[in-house]
Coordinates of C-alpha atoms in Angstrom, one line a residue:
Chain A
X1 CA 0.0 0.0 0.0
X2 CA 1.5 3.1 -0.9
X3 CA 1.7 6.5 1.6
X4 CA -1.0 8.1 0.0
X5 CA -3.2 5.5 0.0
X6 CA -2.8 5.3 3.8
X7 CA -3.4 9.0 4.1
X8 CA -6.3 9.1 2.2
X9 CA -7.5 6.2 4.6
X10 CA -6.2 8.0 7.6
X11 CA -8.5 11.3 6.3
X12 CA -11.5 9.2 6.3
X13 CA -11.2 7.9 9.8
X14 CA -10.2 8.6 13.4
X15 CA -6.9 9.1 14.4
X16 CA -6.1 5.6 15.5
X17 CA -7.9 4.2 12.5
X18 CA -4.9 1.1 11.8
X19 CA -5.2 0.4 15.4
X20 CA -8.7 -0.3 15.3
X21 CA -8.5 -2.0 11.8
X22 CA -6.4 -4.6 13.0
X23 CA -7.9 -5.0 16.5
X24 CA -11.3 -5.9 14.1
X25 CA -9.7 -8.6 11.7
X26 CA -7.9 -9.8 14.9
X27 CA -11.3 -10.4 17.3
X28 CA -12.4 -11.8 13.4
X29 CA -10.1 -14.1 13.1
X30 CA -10.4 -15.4 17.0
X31 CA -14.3 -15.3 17.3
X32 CA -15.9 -15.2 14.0
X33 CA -18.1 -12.9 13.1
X34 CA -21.2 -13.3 15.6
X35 CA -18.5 -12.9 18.1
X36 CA -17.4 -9.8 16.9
X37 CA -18.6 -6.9 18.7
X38 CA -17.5 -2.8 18.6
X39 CA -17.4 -3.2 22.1
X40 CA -14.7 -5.5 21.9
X41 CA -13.2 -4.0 19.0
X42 CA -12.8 -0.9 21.9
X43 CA -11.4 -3.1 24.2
X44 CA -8.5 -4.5 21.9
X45 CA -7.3 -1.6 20.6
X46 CA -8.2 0.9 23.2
X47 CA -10.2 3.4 21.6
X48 CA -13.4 4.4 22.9
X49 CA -16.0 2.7 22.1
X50 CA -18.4 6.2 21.2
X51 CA -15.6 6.8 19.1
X52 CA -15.7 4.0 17.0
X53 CA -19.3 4.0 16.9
X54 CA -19.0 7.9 15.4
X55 CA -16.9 6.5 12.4
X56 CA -18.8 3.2 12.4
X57 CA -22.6 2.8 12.6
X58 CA -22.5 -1.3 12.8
X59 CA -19.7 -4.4 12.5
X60 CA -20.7 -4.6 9.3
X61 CA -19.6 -1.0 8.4
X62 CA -16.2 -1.2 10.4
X63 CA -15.3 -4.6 9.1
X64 CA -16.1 -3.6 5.7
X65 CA -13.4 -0.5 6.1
X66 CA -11.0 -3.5 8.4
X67 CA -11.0 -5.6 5.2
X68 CA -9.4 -3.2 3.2
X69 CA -7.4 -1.1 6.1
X70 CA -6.0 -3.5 8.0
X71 CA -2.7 -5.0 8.0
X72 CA -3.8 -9.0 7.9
X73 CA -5.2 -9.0 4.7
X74 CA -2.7 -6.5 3.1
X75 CA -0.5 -7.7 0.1
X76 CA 2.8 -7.0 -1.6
X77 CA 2.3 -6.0 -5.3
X78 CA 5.1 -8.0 -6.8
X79 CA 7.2 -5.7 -9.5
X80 CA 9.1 -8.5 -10.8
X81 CA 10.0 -7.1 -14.7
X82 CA 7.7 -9.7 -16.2
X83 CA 4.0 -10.5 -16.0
X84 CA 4.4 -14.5 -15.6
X85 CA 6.5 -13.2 -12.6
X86 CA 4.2 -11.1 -11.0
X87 CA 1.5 -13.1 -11.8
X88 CA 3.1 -16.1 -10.2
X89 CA 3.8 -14.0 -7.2
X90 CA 0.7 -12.7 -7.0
X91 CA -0.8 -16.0 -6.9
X92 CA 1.7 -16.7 -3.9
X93 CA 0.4 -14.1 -2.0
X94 CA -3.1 -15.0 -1.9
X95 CA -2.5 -18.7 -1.2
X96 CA -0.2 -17.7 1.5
X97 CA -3.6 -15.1 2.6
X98 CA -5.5 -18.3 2.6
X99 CA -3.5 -20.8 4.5
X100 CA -1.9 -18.7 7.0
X101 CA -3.1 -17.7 10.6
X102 CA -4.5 -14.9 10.7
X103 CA -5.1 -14.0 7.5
X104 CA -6.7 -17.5 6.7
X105 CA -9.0 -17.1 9.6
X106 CA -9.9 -13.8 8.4
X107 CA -10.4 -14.8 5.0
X108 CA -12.8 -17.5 6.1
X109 CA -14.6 -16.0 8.7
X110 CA -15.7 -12.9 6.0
X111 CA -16.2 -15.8 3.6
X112 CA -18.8 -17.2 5.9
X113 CA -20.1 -14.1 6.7
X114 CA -21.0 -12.8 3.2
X115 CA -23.6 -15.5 3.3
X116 CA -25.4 -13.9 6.2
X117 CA -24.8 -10.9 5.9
X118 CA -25.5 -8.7 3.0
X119 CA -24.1 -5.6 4.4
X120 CA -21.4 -7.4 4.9
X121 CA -21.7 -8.9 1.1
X122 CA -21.4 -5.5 -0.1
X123 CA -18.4 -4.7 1.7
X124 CA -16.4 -7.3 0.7
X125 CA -17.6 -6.5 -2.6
X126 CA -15.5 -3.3 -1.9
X127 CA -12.9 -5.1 -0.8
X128 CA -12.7 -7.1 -3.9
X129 CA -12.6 -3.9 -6.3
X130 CA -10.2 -2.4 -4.3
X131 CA -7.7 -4.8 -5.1
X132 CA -8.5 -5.2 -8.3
X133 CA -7.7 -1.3 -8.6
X134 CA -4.5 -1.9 -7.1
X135 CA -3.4 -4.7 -8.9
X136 CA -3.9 -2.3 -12.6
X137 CA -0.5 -1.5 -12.7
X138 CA 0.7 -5.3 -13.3
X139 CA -1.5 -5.5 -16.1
X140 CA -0.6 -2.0 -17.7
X141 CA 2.8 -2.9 -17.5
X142 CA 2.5 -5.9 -19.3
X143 CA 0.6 -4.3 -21.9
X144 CA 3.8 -1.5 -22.2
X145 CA 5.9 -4.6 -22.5
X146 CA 4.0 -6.4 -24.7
X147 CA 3.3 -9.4 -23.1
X148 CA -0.6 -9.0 -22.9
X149 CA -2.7 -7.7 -25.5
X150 CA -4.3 -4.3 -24.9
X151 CA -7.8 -5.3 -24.9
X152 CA -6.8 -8.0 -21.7
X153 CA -9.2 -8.2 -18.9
X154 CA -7.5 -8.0 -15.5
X155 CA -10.7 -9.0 -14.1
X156 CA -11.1 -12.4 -15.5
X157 CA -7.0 -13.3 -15.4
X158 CA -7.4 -12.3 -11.4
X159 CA -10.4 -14.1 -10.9
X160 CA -9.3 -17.8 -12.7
X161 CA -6.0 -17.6 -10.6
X162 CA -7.7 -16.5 -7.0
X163 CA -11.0 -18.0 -7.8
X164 CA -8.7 -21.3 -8.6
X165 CA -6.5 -20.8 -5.0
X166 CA -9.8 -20.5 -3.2
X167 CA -11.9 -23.3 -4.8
X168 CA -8.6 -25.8 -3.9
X169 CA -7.9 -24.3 -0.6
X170 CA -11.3 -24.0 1.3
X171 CA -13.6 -26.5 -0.9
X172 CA -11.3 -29.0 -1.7
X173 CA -8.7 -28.4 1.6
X174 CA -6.0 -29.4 -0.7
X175 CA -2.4 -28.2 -0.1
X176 CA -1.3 -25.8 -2.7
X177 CA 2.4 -25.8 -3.8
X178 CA 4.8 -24.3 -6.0
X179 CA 3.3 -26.5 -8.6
X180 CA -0.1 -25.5 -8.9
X181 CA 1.3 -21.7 -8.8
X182 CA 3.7 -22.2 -11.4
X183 CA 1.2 -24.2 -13.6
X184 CA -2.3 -22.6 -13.1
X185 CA -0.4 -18.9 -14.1
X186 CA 1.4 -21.3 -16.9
X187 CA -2.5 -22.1 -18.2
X188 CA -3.7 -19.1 -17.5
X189 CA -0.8 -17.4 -20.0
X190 CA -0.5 -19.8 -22.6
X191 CA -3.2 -21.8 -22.4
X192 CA -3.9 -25.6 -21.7
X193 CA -4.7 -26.7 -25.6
X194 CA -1.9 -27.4 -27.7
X195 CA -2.5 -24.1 -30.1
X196 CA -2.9 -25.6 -33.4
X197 CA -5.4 -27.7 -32.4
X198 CA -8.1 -25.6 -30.6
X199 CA -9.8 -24.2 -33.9
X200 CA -13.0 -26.2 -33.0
X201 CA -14.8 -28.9 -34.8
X202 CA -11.3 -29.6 -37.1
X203 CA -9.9 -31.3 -34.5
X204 CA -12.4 -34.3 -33.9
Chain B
X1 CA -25.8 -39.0 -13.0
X2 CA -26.1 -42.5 -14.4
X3 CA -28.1 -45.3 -13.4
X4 CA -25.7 -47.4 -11.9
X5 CA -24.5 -44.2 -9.9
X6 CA -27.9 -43.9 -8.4
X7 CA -28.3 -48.0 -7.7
X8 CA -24.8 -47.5 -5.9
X9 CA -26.2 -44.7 -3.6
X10 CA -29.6 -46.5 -3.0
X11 CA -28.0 -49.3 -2.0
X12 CA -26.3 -47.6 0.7
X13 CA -28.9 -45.7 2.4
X14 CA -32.9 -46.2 3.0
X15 CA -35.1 -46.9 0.5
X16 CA -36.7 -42.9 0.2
X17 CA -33.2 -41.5 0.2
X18 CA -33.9 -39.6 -2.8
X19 CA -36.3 -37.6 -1.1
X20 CA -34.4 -37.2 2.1
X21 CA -32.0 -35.7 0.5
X22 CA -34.2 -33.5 -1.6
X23 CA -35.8 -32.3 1.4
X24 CA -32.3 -31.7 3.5
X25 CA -31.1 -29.4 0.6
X26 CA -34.5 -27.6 0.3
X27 CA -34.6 -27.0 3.5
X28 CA -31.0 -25.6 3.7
X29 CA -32.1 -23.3 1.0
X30 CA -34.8 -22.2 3.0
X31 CA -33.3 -21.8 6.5
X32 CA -29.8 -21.9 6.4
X33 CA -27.2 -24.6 8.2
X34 CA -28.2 -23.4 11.7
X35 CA -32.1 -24.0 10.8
X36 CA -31.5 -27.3 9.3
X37 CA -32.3 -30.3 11.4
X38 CA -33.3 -33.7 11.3
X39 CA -36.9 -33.7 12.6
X40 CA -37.3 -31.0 10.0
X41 CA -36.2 -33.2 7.5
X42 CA -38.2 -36.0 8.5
X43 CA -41.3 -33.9 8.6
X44 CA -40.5 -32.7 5.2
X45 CA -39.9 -35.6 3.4
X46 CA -42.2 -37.7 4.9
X47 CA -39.9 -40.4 6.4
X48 CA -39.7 -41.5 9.7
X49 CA -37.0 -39.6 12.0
X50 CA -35.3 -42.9 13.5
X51 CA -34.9 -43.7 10.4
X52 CA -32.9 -41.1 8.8
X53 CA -30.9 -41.1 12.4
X54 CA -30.3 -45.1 11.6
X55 CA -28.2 -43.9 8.5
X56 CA -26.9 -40.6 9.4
X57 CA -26.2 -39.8 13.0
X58 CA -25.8 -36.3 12.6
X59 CA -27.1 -33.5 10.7
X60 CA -23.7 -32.9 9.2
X61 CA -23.4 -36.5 7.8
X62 CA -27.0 -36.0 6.3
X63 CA -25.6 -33.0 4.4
X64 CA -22.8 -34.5 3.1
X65 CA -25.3 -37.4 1.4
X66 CA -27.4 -35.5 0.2
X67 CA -25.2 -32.7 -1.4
X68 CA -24.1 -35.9 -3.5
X69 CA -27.3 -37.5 -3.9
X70 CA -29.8 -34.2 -3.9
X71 CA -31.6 -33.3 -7.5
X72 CA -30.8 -29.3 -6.6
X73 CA -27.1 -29.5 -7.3
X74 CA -27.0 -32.3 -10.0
X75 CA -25.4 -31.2 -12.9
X76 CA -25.7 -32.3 -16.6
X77 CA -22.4 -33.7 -18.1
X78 CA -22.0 -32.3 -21.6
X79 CA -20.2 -34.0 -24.3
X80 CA -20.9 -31.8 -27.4
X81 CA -18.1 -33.4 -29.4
X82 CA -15.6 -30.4 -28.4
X83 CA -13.4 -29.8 -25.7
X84 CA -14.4 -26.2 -26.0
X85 CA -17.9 -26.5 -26.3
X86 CA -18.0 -29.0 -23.2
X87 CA -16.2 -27.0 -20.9
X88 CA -18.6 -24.0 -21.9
X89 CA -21.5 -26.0 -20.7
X90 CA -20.1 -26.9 -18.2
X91 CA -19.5 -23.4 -17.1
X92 CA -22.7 -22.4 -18.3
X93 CA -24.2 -25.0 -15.6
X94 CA -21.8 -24.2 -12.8
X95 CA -23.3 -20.3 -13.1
X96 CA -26.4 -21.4 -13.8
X97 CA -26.0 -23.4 -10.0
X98 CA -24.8 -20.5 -8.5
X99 CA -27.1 -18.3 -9.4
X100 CA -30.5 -19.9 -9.8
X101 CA -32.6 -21.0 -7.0
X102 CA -32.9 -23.5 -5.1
X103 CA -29.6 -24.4 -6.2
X104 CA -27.6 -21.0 -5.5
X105 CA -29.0 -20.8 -2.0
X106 CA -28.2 -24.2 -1.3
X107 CA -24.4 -23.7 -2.6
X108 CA -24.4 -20.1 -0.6
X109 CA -25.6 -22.0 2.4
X110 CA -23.3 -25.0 2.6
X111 CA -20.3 -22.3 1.7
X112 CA -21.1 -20.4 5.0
X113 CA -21.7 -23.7 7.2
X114 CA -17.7 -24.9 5.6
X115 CA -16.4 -22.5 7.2
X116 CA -18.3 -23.7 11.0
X117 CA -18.1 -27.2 10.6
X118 CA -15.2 -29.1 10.4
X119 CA -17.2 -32.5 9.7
X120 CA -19.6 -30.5 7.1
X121 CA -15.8 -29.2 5.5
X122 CA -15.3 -33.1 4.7
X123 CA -18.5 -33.5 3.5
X124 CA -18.0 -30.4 0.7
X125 CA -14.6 -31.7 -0.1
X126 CA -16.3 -35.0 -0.9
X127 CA -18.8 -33.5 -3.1
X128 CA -16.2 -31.9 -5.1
X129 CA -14.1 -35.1 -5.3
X130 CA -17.0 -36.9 -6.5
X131 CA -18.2 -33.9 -9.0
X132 CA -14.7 -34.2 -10.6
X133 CA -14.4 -38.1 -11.1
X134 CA -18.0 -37.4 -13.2
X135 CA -16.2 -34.5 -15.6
X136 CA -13.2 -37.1 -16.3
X137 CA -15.1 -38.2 -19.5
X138 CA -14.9 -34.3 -20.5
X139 CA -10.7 -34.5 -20.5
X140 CA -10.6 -38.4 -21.4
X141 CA -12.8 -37.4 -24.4
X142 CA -10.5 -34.7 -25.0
X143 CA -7.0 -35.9 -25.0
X144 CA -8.2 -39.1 -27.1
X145 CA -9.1 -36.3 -29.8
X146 CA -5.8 -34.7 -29.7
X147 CA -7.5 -31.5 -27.9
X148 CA -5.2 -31.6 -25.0
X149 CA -2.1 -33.4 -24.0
X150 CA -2.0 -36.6 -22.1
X151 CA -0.7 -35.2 -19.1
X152 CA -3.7 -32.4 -18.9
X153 CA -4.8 -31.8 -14.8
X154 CA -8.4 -31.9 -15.3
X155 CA -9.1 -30.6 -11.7
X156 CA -6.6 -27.6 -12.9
X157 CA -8.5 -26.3 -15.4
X158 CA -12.2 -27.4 -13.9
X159 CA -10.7 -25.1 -10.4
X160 CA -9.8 -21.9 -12.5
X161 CA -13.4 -22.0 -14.4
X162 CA -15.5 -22.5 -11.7
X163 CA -13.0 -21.0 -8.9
X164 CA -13.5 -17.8 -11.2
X165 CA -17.3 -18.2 -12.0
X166 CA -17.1 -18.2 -7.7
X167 CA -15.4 -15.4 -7.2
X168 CA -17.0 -13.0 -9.5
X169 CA -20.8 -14.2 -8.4
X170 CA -20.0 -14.9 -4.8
X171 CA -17.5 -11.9 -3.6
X172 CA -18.0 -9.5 -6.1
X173 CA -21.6 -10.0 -7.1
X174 CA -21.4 -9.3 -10.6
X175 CA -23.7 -11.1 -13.4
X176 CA -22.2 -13.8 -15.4
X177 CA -23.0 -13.7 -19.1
X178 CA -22.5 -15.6 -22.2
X179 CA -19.6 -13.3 -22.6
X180 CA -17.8 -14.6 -19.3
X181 CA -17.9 -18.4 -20.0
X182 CA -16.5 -17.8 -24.0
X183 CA -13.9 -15.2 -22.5
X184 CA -12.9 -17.7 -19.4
X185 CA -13.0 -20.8 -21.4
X186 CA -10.8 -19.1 -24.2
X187 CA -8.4 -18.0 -21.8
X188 CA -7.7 -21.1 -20.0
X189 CA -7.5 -23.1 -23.8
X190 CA -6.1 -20.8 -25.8
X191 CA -3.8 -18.1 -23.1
X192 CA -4.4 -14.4 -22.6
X193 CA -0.5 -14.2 -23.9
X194 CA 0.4 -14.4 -27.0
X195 CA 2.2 -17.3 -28.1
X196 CA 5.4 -15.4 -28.8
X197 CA 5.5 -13.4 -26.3
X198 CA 5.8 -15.5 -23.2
X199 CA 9.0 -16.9 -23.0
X200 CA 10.2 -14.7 -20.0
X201 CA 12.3 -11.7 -19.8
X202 CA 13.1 -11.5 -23.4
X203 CA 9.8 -9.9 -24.0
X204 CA 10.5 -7.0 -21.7

């Protein structure tokens, strides 16, 4: 996360905004979220609980502002000088998200809670475009280098590989290593069809 | 589902299973994993509750039948004489699941009650093991017409489609056209690179 995107957080918020951030993915990760509470959100990080409630009319609001402030769920943007190589990193981040303590926890526990909440559903929403946005820049630079073609759809290349890391970790509970990275970025670059044979009906 | 698929499963369970587990998914849809419960079941389907306790001591062991066995979540195998056009369908059906009722809110349900239940987290992992040994025709079909190579992951490429089809109805809550599955199952045949460009760091 760059400075300025932490002061433009910092603008929208109290003064010990990060504080409270990771206090709320921390009692997430511990408690789940029925056991999350504002009051104990105050307790953790040791800001008044009036105070909190001023910046944050429910959970659902300050969770929604935890996902993408707080330090758990934050990721490196990999700069690597090629797109398999960020992409591949990138893809190492969120499997190491999803099977680490406390991101994992996090990750599940707001997974869970999406289905229960449609506040909530429409914060992680947020939180899911806001990465997105940050993640542009590997995909313009790719484009500058020539690698991708300039009608690509971050979207859709984002969504095979952390769509792919999710379904396999959480559905399937299935370790993930260097392998599937390597490969599922390999796939999503050059495809899994020999090229001269996916034309269509020619082949059969 | 073939025949002998459904002898295999009637032969391990009572002889209304079929509607047992029609009624524990409809009435997952309808209340969520905490409202679910056996009695309710067995008032629903019309079978006896010591019954359904004789072959599935908990509720969670119920669940995990009956995702398997229920009508809501079976899915039609395609075989359209291309690997393209069978793993369109097959996305086509997977978005269709997620985003039709009863089926979505069973698969939203069972999503949230993963991430509670450690014995329910089994159960899903099952049902995905199981949904994946019916696609093998899809890739068998495939490499036997030269569409992909022997060594092909099928649960690789079946995890990016519907891991991405997941993620963009699920957490970002975006609609899923036509336009998704072609785009998706292009990229994951076909590469969003191209061909000449993706050999590494000569292309920067």
């Amino acid at each position: 996360m760059t400075n300025e995107q932490r002061e433009g957080r910092r603008s929208s918020g109290p003064r010990r905004s990060q504080e409270i951030f990771d206090a709320t993915l921390d009692l997430l990760a511990e408690r789940g979220y029925e056991g999350l509470t504002i009051e104990g959100v105050a307790e953790r990080s040791g800001v008044n609980k009036t105070t909190i409630y001023r910046w944050w009319p429910s959970k659902g609001a300050l969770l929604g502002s935890a996902l993408i402030g707080g330090r758990q769920l934050d990721l490196a943007l990999p700069d690597t000088g090629s797109l398999r190589g960020d992409l591949e990193a990138l893809l190492r981040s969120v499997t190491a998200l999803l099977t680490t303590s406390p991101a994992a926890e996090v990750a599940i526990a707001t997974l869970g809670a999406v289905t229960h909440s449609s506040e909530l559903a429409g914060h992680v929403r947020g939180f899911f475009a806001e990465r997105l946005a940050r993640e542009q820049p590997i995909f313009e630079r790719a484009v500058t280098r020539g690698e991708l073609p300039p009608d690509t759809d971050p979207m859709l290349l984002v969504d095979l590989l952390a769509g792919a890391a999710w379904l396999r970790i959480v559905f399937r509970q299935l370790p993930l290593d260097e392998h599937f990275v390597t490969r599922a970025v390999d796939t999503v670059l050059t495809g899994a069809a020999p090229a001269v044979r996916t034309g269509g009906p020619s082949a059969s």
